[in-house]
Amino acid sequence: MQNTVSQTQTNDTLEADRQKTDKSVKKAVEKTYSDVPILIEVARCESRFRQTTPEGKILRGTVNKYDVGVMQINELYHEDKAKELGYDLYTLEGNLKYGRYLYDREGTRPWMASSACWSGTSDQNLAGKNDLSSLRA
């Protein structure tokens, strides 16, 4: 019985730590993208505001294992450019900064696969920065 109680307490502690981490990631996303609210929604949809797994490993996409971090940036396509710019996709700061770099160049195009989740949330923030208008007829 002692082992079961101890394991339950450990699991509860780990869950509390995970929730605190997720909240700090969400705060960082909201602060970084306060001027571009659609990127906050993209982060919510892509990763549920998670940079790492409960085990502390980088969060990887469920559909594409090469998508990493809170912004689910594809390391195969973007890691070299991120490094060139001095951004580490595997850190929260680097992932967010590269997400901004992508958005400034391509709008929301890199995250179109998740657009069903975020496209209806802040259409006024999308104007001129995405492909959605061309997709709607």
mmCIF file of N, CA and C in Angstrom:
data_model
loop_
_atom_site.group_PDB
_atom_site.id
_atom_site.type_symbol
_atom_site.label_atom_id
_atom_site.label_comp_id
_atom_site.label_asym_id
_atom_site.label_seq_id
_atom_site.Cartn_x
_atom_site.Cartn_y
_atom_site.Cartn_z
ATOM 1 N N MET A 1 0.824 -1.199 0.000
ATOM 2 C CA MET A 1 0.000 0.000 0.000
ATOM 3 C C MET A 1 0.865 1.260 0.000
ATOM 4 N N GLN A 2 1.930 1.253 0.766
ATOM 5 C CA GLN A 2 2.848 2.390 0.830
ATOM 6 C C GLN A 2 3.349 2.766 -0.559
ATOM 7 N N ASN A 3 3.724 1.775 -1.374
ATOM 8 C CA ASN A 3 4.243 2.017 -2.710
ATOM 9 C C ASN A 3 3.193 2.674 -3.605
ATOM 10 N N THR A 4 1.948 2.237 -3.489
ATOM 11 C CA THR A 4 0.863 2.800 -4.285
ATOM 12 C C THR A 4 0.633 4.262 -3.926
ATOM 13 N N VAL A 5 0.624 4.568 -2.648
ATOM 14 C CA VAL A 5 0.429 5.951 -2.208
ATOM 15 C C VAL A 5 1.596 6.811 -2.687
ATOM 16 N N SER A 6 2.808 6.305 -2.540
ATOM 17 C CA SER A 6 3.994 7.039 -2.970
ATOM 18 C C SER A 6 3.958 7.293 -4.479
ATOM 19 N N GLN A 7 3.585 6.291 -5.246
ATOM 20 C CA GLN A 7 3.504 6.431 -6.699
ATOM 21 C C GLN A 7 2.433 7.447 -7.078
ATOM 22 N N THR A 8 1.302 7.431 -6.386
ATOM 23 C CA THR A 8 0.226 8.382 -6.646
ATOM 24 C C THR A 8 0.699 9.798 -6.361
ATOM 25 N N GLN A 9 1.407 9.988 -5.243
ATOM 26 C CA GLN A 9 1.927 11.311 -4.910
ATOM 27 C C GLN A 9 2.933 11.775 -5.960
ATOM 28 N N THR A 10 3.789 10.862 -6.425
ATOM 29 C CA THR A 10 4.760 11.196 -7.458
ATOM 30 C C THR A 10 4.057 11.607 -8.739
ATOM 31 N N ASN A 11 3.045 10.833 -9.128
ATOM 32 C CA ASN A 11 2.287 11.172 -10.337
ATOM 33 C C ASN A 11 1.588 12.518 -10.198
ATOM 34 N N ASP A 12 1.028 12.786 -9.022
ATOM 35 C CA ASP A 12 0.359 14.066 -8.771
ATOM 36 C C ASP A 12 1.353 15.220 -8.854
ATOM 37 N N THR A 13 2.549 15.025 -8.303
ATOM 38 C CA THR A 13 3.589 16.047 -8.356
ATOM 39 C C THR A 13 4.025 16.301 -9.783
ATOM 40 N N LEU A 14 4.237 15.240 -10.548
ATOM 41 C CA LEU A 14 4.621 15.387 -11.946
ATOM 42 C C LEU A 14 3.551 16.119 -12.742
ATOM 43 N N GLU A 15 2.290 15.797 -12.489
ATOM 44 C CA GLU A 15 1.192 16.456 -13.193
ATOM 45 C C GLU A 15 1.128 17.936 -12.820
ATOM 46 N N ALA A 16 1.317 18.253 -11.553
ATOM 47 C CA ALA A 16 1.310 19.652 -11.121
ATOM 48 C C ALA A 16 2.469 20.415 -11.772
ATOM 49 N N ASP A 17 3.643 19.800 -11.831
ATOM 50 C CA ASP A 17 4.796 20.428 -12.482
ATOM 51 C C ASP A 17 4.535 20.652 -13.968
ATOM 52 N N ARG A 18 3.918 19.664 -14.624
ATOM 53 C CA ARG A 18 3.613 19.789 -16.050
ATOM 54 C C ARG A 18 2.646 20.945 -16.290
ATOM 55 N N GLN A 19 1.625 21.046 -15.464
ATOM 56 C CA GLN A 19 0.650 22.123 -15.637
ATOM 57 C C GLN A 19 1.289 23.490 -15.417
ATOM 58 N N LYS A 20 2.192 23.587 -14.439
ATOM 59 C CA LYS A 20 2.891 24.843 -14.189
ATOM 60 C C LYS A 20 3.780 25.195 -15.384
ATOM 61 N N THR A 21 4.460 24.200 -15.943
ATOM 62 C CA THR A 21 5.305 24.425 -17.119
ATOM 63 C C THR A 21 4.468 24.878 -18.300
ATOM 64 N N ASP A 22 3.338 24.194 -18.546
ATOM 65 C CA ASP A 22 2.463 24.570 -19.653
ATOM 66 C C ASP A 22 1.970 26.008 -19.488
ATOM 67 N N LYS A 23 1.658 26.415 -18.255
ATOM 68 C CA LYS A 23 1.206 27.789 -18.013
ATOM 69 C C LYS A 23 2.316 28.787 -18.300
ATOM 70 N N SER A 24 3.551 28.445 -17.940
ATOM 71 C CA SER A 24 4.655 29.378 -18.209
ATOM 72 C C SER A 24 4.931 29.461 -19.707
ATOM 73 N N VAL A 25 4.754 28.355 -20.425
ATOM 74 C CA VAL A 25 4.902 28.381 -21.885
ATOM 75 C C VAL A 25 3.814 29.264 -22.484
ATOM 76 N N LYS A 26 2.596 29.103 -22.021
ATOM 77 C CA LYS A 26 1.496 29.918 -22.531
ATOM 78 C C LYS A 26 1.769 31.400 -22.294
ATOM 79 N N LYS A 27 2.263 31.741 -21.107
ATOM 80 C CA LYS A 27 2.580 33.149 -20.815
ATOM 81 C C LYS A 27 3.661 33.664 -21.755
ATOM 82 N N ALA A 28 4.679 32.861 -22.014
ATOM 83 C CA ALA A 28 5.753 33.268 -22.919
ATOM 84 C C ALA A 28 5.217 33.475 -24.332
ATOM 85 N N VAL A 29 4.336 32.579 -24.775
ATOM 86 C CA VAL A 29 3.728 32.710 -26.107
ATOM 87 C C VAL A 29 2.902 33.995 -26.182
ATOM 88 N N GLU A 30 2.081 34.230 -25.173
ATOM 89 C CA GLU A 30 1.224 35.419 -25.170
ATOM 90 C C GLU A 30 2.055 36.708 -25.141
ATOM 91 N N LYS A 31 3.138 36.706 -24.394
ATOM 92 C CA LYS A 31 3.999 37.893 -24.332
ATOM 93 C C LYS A 31 4.715 38.103 -25.664
ATOM 94 N N THR A 32 5.293 37.041 -26.211
ATOM 95 C CA THR A 32 6.052 37.136 -27.460
ATOM 96 C C THR A 32 5.183 37.563 -28.626
ATOM 97 N N TYR A 33 3.967 37.057 -28.674
ATOM 98 C CA TYR A 33 3.086 37.299 -29.814
ATOM 99 C C TYR A 33 1.910 38.219 -29.474
ATOM 100 N N SER A 34 2.075 39.089 -28.488
ATOM 101 C CA SER A 34 0.969 39.962 -28.089
ATOM 102 C C SER A 34 0.489 40.850 -29.243
ATOM 103 N N ASP A 35 1.382 41.164 -30.174
ATOM 104 C CA ASP A 35 1.014 42.000 -31.310
ATOM 105 C C ASP A 35 0.508 41.194 -32.504
ATOM 106 N N VAL A 36 0.560 39.858 -32.396
ATOM 107 C CA VAL A 36 0.101 38.976 -33.484
ATOM 108 C C VAL A 36 -0.718 37.840 -32.846
ATOM 109 N N PRO A 37 -1.927 38.146 -32.405
ATOM 110 C CA PRO A 37 -2.720 37.159 -31.676
ATOM 111 C C PRO A 37 -2.948 35.835 -32.420
ATOM 112 N N ILE A 38 -2.926 35.866 -33.732
ATOM 113 C CA ILE A 38 -3.156 34.619 -34.459
ATOM 114 C C ILE A 38 -2.059 33.597 -34.146
ATOM 115 N N LEU A 39 -0.844 34.063 -33.876
ATOM 116 C CA LEU A 39 0.223 33.123 -33.537
ATOM 117 C C LEU A 39 0.004 32.488 -32.171
ATOM 118 N N ILE A 40 -0.688 33.177 -31.287
ATOM 119 C CA ILE A 40 -1.063 32.580 -30.001
ATOM 120 C C ILE A 40 -2.028 31.425 -30.257
ATOM 121 N N GLU A 41 -2.974 31.657 -31.149
ATOM 122 C CA GLU A 41 -3.934 30.600 -31.493
ATOM 123 C C GLU A 41 -3.248 29.440 -32.213
ATOM 124 N N VAL A 42 -2.303 29.747 -33.077
ATOM 125 C CA VAL A 42 -1.555 28.692 -33.764
ATOM 126 C C VAL A 42 -0.831 27.826 -32.734
ATOM 127 N N ALA A 43 -0.172 28.455 -31.765
ATOM 128 C CA ALA A 43 0.539 27.701 -30.723
ATOM 129 C C ALA A 43 -0.425 26.837 -29.921
ATOM 130 N N ARG A 44 -1.601 27.384 -29.622
ATOM 131 C CA ARG A 44 -2.601 26.609 -28.879
ATOM 132 C C ARG A 44 -3.001 25.371 -29.671
ATOM 133 N N CYS A 45 -3.261 25.551 -30.940
ATOM 134 C CA CYS A 45 -3.707 24.437 -31.778
ATOM 135 C C CYS A 45 -2.588 23.442 -32.070
ATOM 136 N N GLU A 46 -1.409 23.940 -32.327
ATOM 137 C CA GLU A 46 -0.293 23.073 -32.706
ATOM 138 C C GLU A 46 0.232 22.243 -31.534
ATOM 139 N N SER A 47 0.329 22.845 -30.350
ATOM 140 C CA SER A 47 1.011 22.160 -29.246
ATOM 141 C C SER A 47 0.284 22.221 -27.908
ATOM 142 N N ARG A 48 -0.849 22.894 -27.878
ATOM 143 C CA ARG A 48 -1.540 23.144 -26.606
ATOM 144 C C ARG A 48 -0.592 23.820 -25.612
ATOM 145 N N PHE A 49 0.218 24.741 -26.147
ATOM 146 C CA PHE A 49 1.168 25.524 -25.365
ATOM 147 C C PHE A 49 2.200 24.653 -24.640
ATOM 148 N N ARG A 50 2.690 23.641 -25.330
ATOM 149 C CA ARG A 50 3.727 22.784 -24.750
ATOM 150 C C ARG A 50 4.991 22.857 -25.608
ATOM 151 N N GLN A 51 6.129 23.013 -24.975
ATOM 152 C CA GLN A 51 7.421 22.976 -25.653
ATOM 153 C C GLN A 51 8.067 21.611 -25.475
ATOM 154 N N THR A 52 7.795 20.986 -24.340
ATOM 155 C CA THR A 52 8.400 19.693 -24.020
ATOM 156 C C THR A 52 7.333 18.708 -23.561
ATOM 157 N N THR A 53 7.731 17.443 -23.513
ATOM 158 C CA THR A 53 6.864 16.383 -22.996
ATOM 159 C C THR A 53 6.970 16.368 -21.470
ATOM 160 N N PRO A 54 6.101 15.641 -20.810
ATOM 161 C CA PRO A 54 6.220 15.528 -19.349
ATOM 162 C C PRO A 54 7.584 14.965 -18.902
ATOM 163 N N GLU A 55 8.238 14.239 -19.779
ATOM 164 C CA GLU A 55 9.552 13.680 -19.456
ATOM 165 C C GLU A 55 10.681 14.680 -19.709
ATOM 166 N N GLY A 56 10.341 15.865 -20.208
ATOM 167 C CA GLY A 56 11.338 16.897 -20.452
ATOM 168 C C GLY A 56 11.975 16.854 -21.835
ATOM 169 N N LYS A 57 11.485 15.984 -22.696
ATOM 170 C CA LYS A 57 12.005 15.912 -24.065
ATOM 171 C C LYS A 57 11.253 16.908 -24.939
ATOM 172 N N ILE A 58 11.886 17.306 -26.032
ATOM 173 C CA ILE A 58 11.235 18.235 -26.955
ATOM 174 C C ILE A 58 9.919 17.634 -27.455
ATOM 175 N N LEU A 59 8.885 18.451 -27.494
ATOM 176 C CA LEU A 59 7.595 17.998 -28.016
ATOM 177 C C LEU A 59 7.724 17.789 -29.515
ATOM 178 N N ARG A 60 7.312 16.630 -29.980
ATOM 179 C CA ARG A 60 7.327 16.310 -31.408
ATOM 180 C C ARG A 60 5.892 16.106 -31.873
ATOM 181 N N GLY A 61 5.670 16.402 -33.142
ATOM 182 C CA GLY A 61 4.341 16.260 -33.708
ATOM 183 C C GLY A 61 3.860 14.822 -33.707
ATOM 184 N N THR A 62 2.560 14.650 -33.591
ATOM 185 C CA THR A 62 1.981 13.304 -33.654
ATOM 186 C C THR A 62 1.827 12.848 -35.092
ATOM 187 N N VAL A 63 1.606 13.763 -36.005
ATOM 188 C CA VAL A 63 1.491 13.424 -37.423
ATOM 189 C C VAL A 63 2.870 13.392 -38.075
ATOM 190 N N ASN A 64 3.701 14.372 -37.745
ATOM 191 C CA ASN A 64 5.037 14.468 -38.324
ATOM 192 C C ASN A 64 6.049 14.635 -37.198
ATOM 193 N N LYS A 65 6.863 13.629 -36.972
ATOM 194 C CA LYS A 65 7.809 13.645 -35.848
ATOM 195 C C LYS A 65 8.897 14.701 -36.004
ATOM 196 N N TYR A 66 8.996 15.331 -37.176
ATOM 197 C CA TYR A 66 9.991 16.368 -37.399
ATOM 198 C C TYR A 66 9.487 17.759 -37.021
ATOM 199 N N ASP A 67 8.218 17.864 -36.642
ATOM 200 C CA ASP A 67 7.661 19.121 -36.151
ATOM 201 C C ASP A 67 7.980 19.206 -34.661
ATOM 202 N N VAL A 68 8.633 20.300 -34.242
ATOM 203 C CA VAL A 68 9.125 20.367 -32.864
ATOM 204 C C VAL A 68 8.671 21.631 -32.150
ATOM 205 N N GLY A 69 8.509 21.487 -30.835
ATOM 206 C CA GLY A 69 8.263 22.609 -29.954
ATOM 207 C C GLY A 69 6.877 23.197 -30.007
ATOM 208 N N VAL A 70 6.734 24.295 -29.314
ATOM 209 C CA VAL A 70 5.439 24.942 -29.155
ATOM 210 C C VAL A 70 4.833 25.373 -30.484
ATOM 211 N N MET A 71 5.668 25.797 -31.427
ATOM 212 C CA MET A 71 5.165 26.226 -32.732
ATOM 213 C C MET A 71 5.207 25.101 -33.764
ATOM 214 N N GLN A 72 5.637 23.918 -33.354
ATOM 215 C CA GLN A 72 5.693 22.740 -34.224
ATOM 216 C C GLN A 72 6.387 23.065 -35.553
ATOM 217 N N ILE A 73 7.594 23.565 -35.447
ATOM 218 C CA ILE A 73 8.395 23.937 -36.615
ATOM 219 C C ILE A 73 9.112 22.699 -37.137
ATOM 220 N N ASN A 74 9.009 22.462 -38.415
ATOM 221 C CA ASN A 74 9.597 21.270 -39.016
ATOM 222 C C ASN A 74 11.114 21.417 -39.105
ATOM 223 N N GLU A 75 11.803 20.559 -38.373
ATOM 224 C CA GLU A 75 13.260 20.658 -38.310
ATOM 225 C C GLU A 75 13.933 20.289 -39.630
ATOM 226 N N LEU A 76 13.319 19.434 -40.433
ATOM 227 C CA LEU A 76 13.929 19.088 -41.713
ATOM 228 C C LEU A 76 14.002 20.284 -42.649
ATOM 229 N N TYR A 77 12.957 21.101 -42.645
ATOM 230 C CA TYR A 77 12.898 22.255 -43.534
ATOM 231 C C TYR A 77 13.549 23.504 -42.943
ATOM 232 N N HIS A 78 13.550 23.622 -41.621
ATOM 233 C CA HIS A 78 13.898 24.905 -41.019
ATOM 234 C C HIS A 78 15.099 24.911 -40.074
ATOM 235 N N GLU A 79 15.619 23.775 -39.695
ATOM 236 C CA GLU A 79 16.688 23.766 -38.694
ATOM 237 C C GLU A 79 17.937 24.518 -39.169
ATOM 238 N N ASP A 80 18.343 24.314 -40.403
ATOM 239 C CA ASP A 80 19.548 24.983 -40.899
ATOM 240 C C ASP A 80 19.386 26.508 -40.887
ATOM 241 N N LYS A 81 18.249 27.010 -41.368
ATOM 242 C CA LYS A 81 18.011 28.454 -41.383
ATOM 243 C C LYS A 81 17.929 28.988 -39.954
ATOM 244 N N ALA A 82 17.284 28.242 -39.078
ATOM 245 C CA ALA A 82 17.182 28.670 -37.681
ATOM 246 C C ALA A 82 18.577 28.809 -37.070
ATOM 247 N N LYS A 83 19.426 27.829 -37.313
ATOM 248 C CA LYS A 83 20.800 27.886 -36.791
ATOM 249 C C LYS A 83 21.550 29.076 -37.378
ATOM 250 N N GLU A 84 21.375 29.300 -38.673
ATOM 251 C CA GLU A 84 22.020 30.435 -39.345
ATOM 252 C C GLU A 84 21.629 31.754 -38.688
ATOM 253 N N LEU A 85 20.383 31.845 -38.251
ATOM 254 C CA LEU A 85 19.874 33.054 -37.608
ATOM 255 C C LEU A 85 20.203 33.102 -36.114
ATOM 256 N N GLY A 86 20.763 32.010 -35.592
ATOM 257 C CA GLY A 86 21.107 31.958 -34.172
ATOM 258 C C GLY A 86 19.971 31.494 -33.279
ATOM 259 N N TYR A 87 18.968 30.820 -33.865
ATOM 260 C CA TYR A 87 17.821 30.338 -33.097
ATOM 261 C C TYR A 87 17.942 28.832 -32.888
ATOM 262 N N ASP A 88 17.696 28.394 -31.677
ATOM 263 C CA ASP A 88 17.680 26.975 -31.341
ATOM 264 C C ASP A 88 16.226 26.532 -31.249
ATOM 265 N N LEU A 89 15.766 25.765 -32.223
ATOM 266 C CA LEU A 89 14.368 25.332 -32.262
ATOM 267 C C LEU A 89 13.969 24.497 -31.052
ATOM 268 N N TYR A 90 14.938 23.973 -30.340
ATOM 269 C CA TYR A 90 14.670 23.075 -29.222
ATOM 270 C C TYR A 90 14.534 23.810 -27.895
ATOM 271 N N THR A 91 14.712 25.137 -27.919
ATOM 272 C CA THR A 91 14.444 25.957 -26.739
ATOM 273 C C THR A 91 13.172 26.735 -26.989
ATOM 274 N N LEU A 92 12.489 27.102 -25.932
ATOM 275 C CA LEU A 92 11.258 27.872 -26.073
ATOM 276 C C LEU A 92 11.535 29.202 -26.767
ATOM 277 N N GLU A 93 12.553 29.909 -26.331
ATOM 278 C CA GLU A 93 12.877 31.199 -26.939
ATOM 279 C C GLU A 93 13.200 31.068 -28.431
ATOM 280 N N GLY A 94 14.025 30.105 -28.786
ATOM 281 C CA GLY A 94 14.393 29.916 -30.184
ATOM 282 C C GLY A 94 13.217 29.502 -31.041
ATOM 283 N N ASN A 95 12.359 28.641 -30.509
ATOM 284 C CA ASN A 95 11.185 28.180 -31.242
ATOM 285 C C ASN A 95 10.236 29.350 -31.503
ATOM 286 N N LEU A 96 10.030 30.180 -30.497
ATOM 287 C CA LEU A 96 9.147 31.339 -30.654
ATOM 288 C C LEU A 96 9.735 32.366 -31.620
ATOM 289 N N LYS A 97 11.020 32.629 -31.515
ATOM 290 C CA LYS A 97 11.646 33.599 -32.413
ATOM 291 C C LYS A 97 11.613 33.119 -33.859
ATOM 292 N N TYR A 98 11.855 31.834 -34.061
ATOM 293 C CA TYR A 98 11.805 31.338 -35.434
ATOM 294 C C TYR A 98 10.359 31.317 -35.940
ATOM 295 N N GLY A 99 9.411 31.061 -35.058
ATOM 296 C CA GLY A 99 8.000 31.153 -35.443
ATOM 297 C C GLY A 99 7.656 32.549 -35.944
ATOM 298 N N ARG A 100 8.188 33.565 -35.282
ATOM 299 C CA ARG A 100 7.978 34.952 -35.716
ATOM 300 C C ARG A 100 8.656 35.198 -37.065
ATOM 301 N N TYR A 101 9.863 34.700 -37.212
ATOM 302 C CA TYR A 101 10.591 34.835 -38.481
ATOM 303 C C TYR A 101 9.763 34.221 -39.618
ATOM 304 N N LEU A 102 9.242 33.025 -39.396
ATOM 305 C CA LEU A 102 8.418 32.370 -40.425
ATOM 306 C C LEU A 102 7.175 33.197 -40.740
ATOM 307 N N TYR A 103 6.506 33.642 -39.697
ATOM 308 C CA TYR A 103 5.281 34.417 -39.894
ATOM 309 C C TYR A 103 5.554 35.699 -40.677
ATOM 310 N N ASP A 104 6.642 36.379 -40.336
ATOM 311 C CA ASP A 104 6.974 37.629 -41.022
ATOM 312 C C ASP A 104 7.237 37.411 -42.505
ATOM 313 N N ARG A 105 7.692 36.236 -42.881
ATOM 314 C CA ARG A 105 8.004 35.942 -44.281
ATOM 315 C C ARG A 105 6.883 35.236 -45.027
ATOM 316 N N GLU A 106 6.137 34.384 -44.318
ATOM 317 C CA GLU A 106 5.162 33.537 -45.006
ATOM 318 C C GLU A 106 3.751 33.639 -44.450
ATOM 319 N N GLY A 107 3.528 34.494 -43.479
ATOM 320 C CA GLY A 107 2.216 34.553 -42.865
ATOM 321 C C GLY A 107 1.915 33.252 -42.139
ATOM 322 N N THR A 108 0.698 32.814 -42.209
ATOM 323 C CA THR A 108 0.301 31.587 -41.506
ATOM 324 C C THR A 108 0.481 30.331 -42.358
ATOM 325 N N ARG A 109 0.987 30.484 -43.560
ATOM 326 C CA ARG A 109 1.141 29.345 -44.478
ATOM 327 C C ARG A 109 1.822 28.119 -43.843
ATOM 328 N N PRO A 110 2.903 28.278 -43.060
ATOM 329 C CA PRO A 110 3.554 27.084 -42.497
ATOM 330 C C PRO A 110 2.659 26.260 -41.561
ATOM 331 N N TRP A 111 1.586 26.852 -41.085
ATOM 332 C CA TRP A 111 0.701 26.164 -40.146
ATOM 333 C C TRP A 111 -0.681 25.871 -40.749
ATOM 334 N N MET A 112 -0.782 25.851 -42.054
ATOM 335 C CA MET A 112 -2.075 25.625 -42.704
ATOM 336 C C MET A 112 -2.690 24.279 -42.351
ATOM 337 N N ALA A 113 -1.874 23.289 -42.053
ATOM 338 C CA ALA A 113 -2.417 21.970 -41.711
ATOM 339 C C ALA A 113 -3.319 22.030 -40.481
ATOM 340 N N SER A 114 -3.090 22.996 -39.599
ATOM 341 C CA SER A 114 -3.922 23.117 -38.398
ATOM 342 C C SER A 114 -4.925 24.264 -38.499
ATOM 343 N N SER A 115 -5.098 24.823 -39.671
ATOM 344 C CA SER A 115 -5.941 26.015 -39.819
ATOM 345 C C SER A 115 -7.401 25.776 -39.448
ATOM 346 N N ALA A 116 -7.869 24.547 -39.528
ATOM 347 C CA ALA A 116 -9.247 24.275 -39.115
ATOM 348 C C ALA A 116 -9.443 24.605 -37.641
ATOM 349 N N CYS A 117 -8.391 24.498 -36.884
ATOM 350 C CA CYS A 117 -8.437 24.796 -35.450
ATOM 351 C C CYS A 117 -8.378 26.296 -35.186
ATOM 352 N N TRP A 118 -7.479 27.014 -35.848
ATOM 353 C CA TRP A 118 -7.257 28.420 -35.503
ATOM 354 C C TRP A 118 -7.848 29.433 -36.466
ATOM 355 N N SER A 119 -8.255 29.053 -37.656
ATOM 356 C CA SER A 119 -8.649 30.051 -38.652
ATOM 357 C C SER A 119 -9.900 30.829 -38.292
ATOM 358 N N GLY A 120 -10.795 30.270 -37.546
ATOM 359 C CA GLY A 120 -12.019 30.986 -37.180
ATOM 360 C C GLY A 120 -11.893 31.784 -35.910
ATOM 361 N N THR A 121 -10.728 31.733 -35.265
ATOM 362 C CA THR A 121 -10.598 32.366 -33.956
ATOM 363 C C THR A 121 -10.281 33.843 -34.019
ATOM 364 N N SER A 122 -9.534 34.272 -35.007
ATOM 365 C CA SER A 122 -9.100 35.669 -35.061
ATOM 366 C C SER A 122 -8.946 36.134 -36.497
ATOM 367 N N ASP A 123 -9.988 35.988 -37.294
ATOM 368 C CA ASP A 123 -9.880 36.347 -38.708
ATOM 369 C C ASP A 123 -9.400 37.778 -38.925
ATOM 370 N N GLN A 124 -9.766 38.698 -38.016
ATOM 371 C CA GLN A 124 -9.341 40.074 -38.213
ATOM 372 C C GLN A 124 -7.831 40.209 -38.111
ATOM 373 N N ASN A 125 -7.169 39.293 -37.455
ATOM 374 C CA ASN A 125 -5.718 39.348 -37.323
ATOM 375 C C ASN A 125 -5.005 38.656 -38.478
ATOM 376 N N LEU A 126 -5.756 38.041 -39.363
ATOM 377 C CA LEU A 126 -5.165 37.302 -40.462
ATOM 378 C C LEU A 126 -5.012 38.133 -41.726
ATOM 379 N N ALA A 127 -5.723 39.226 -41.787
ATOM 380 C CA ALA A 127 -5.763 40.000 -43.027
ATOM 381 C C ALA A 127 -4.369 40.313 -43.541
ATOM 382 N N GLY A 128 -4.152 39.945 -44.784
ATOM 383 C CA GLY A 128 -2.904 40.259 -45.446
ATOM 384 C C GLY A 128 -1.732 39.372 -45.075
ATOM 385 N N LYS A 129 -1.925 38.388 -44.207
ATOM 386 C CA LYS A 129 -0.814 37.582 -43.747
ATOM 387 C C LYS A 129 -1.058 36.084 -43.905
ATOM 388 N N ASN A 130 -1.938 35.698 -44.806
ATOM 389 C CA ASN A 130 -2.190 34.274 -44.946
ATOM 390 C C ASN A 130 -2.745 33.924 -46.307
ATOM 391 N N ASP A 131 -3.034 32.662 -46.476
ATOM 392 C CA ASP A 131 -3.613 32.174 -47.712
ATOM 393 C C ASP A 131 -5.115 31.907 -47.583
ATOM 394 N N LEU A 132 -5.700 32.132 -46.417
ATOM 395 C CA LEU A 132 -7.091 31.749 -46.204
ATOM 396 C C LEU A 132 -8.051 32.454 -47.146
ATOM 397 N N SER A 133 -7.806 33.716 -47.435
ATOM 398 C CA SER A 133 -8.743 34.443 -48.297
ATOM 399 C C SER A 133 -8.783 33.811 -49.686
ATOM 400 N N SER A 134 -7.659 33.295 -50.142
ATOM 401 C CA SER A 134 -7.644 32.668 -51.464
ATOM 402 C C SER A 134 -8.290 31.295 -51.428
ATOM 403 N N LEU A 135 -8.405 30.710 -50.238
ATOM 404 C CA LEU A 135 -9.033 29.387 -50.123
ATOM 405 C C LEU A 135 -10.542 29.481 -49.990
ATOM 406 N N ARG A 136 -11.020 30.640 -49.569
ATOM 407 C CA ARG A 136 -12.460 30.833 -49.394
ATOM 408 C C ARG A 136 -13.045 31.421 -50.665
ATOM 409 N N ALA A 137 -14.074 30.783 -51.138
ATOM 410 C CA ALA A 137 -14.690 31.288 -52.360
ATOM 411 C C ALA A 137 -16.087 31.761 -52.101
#
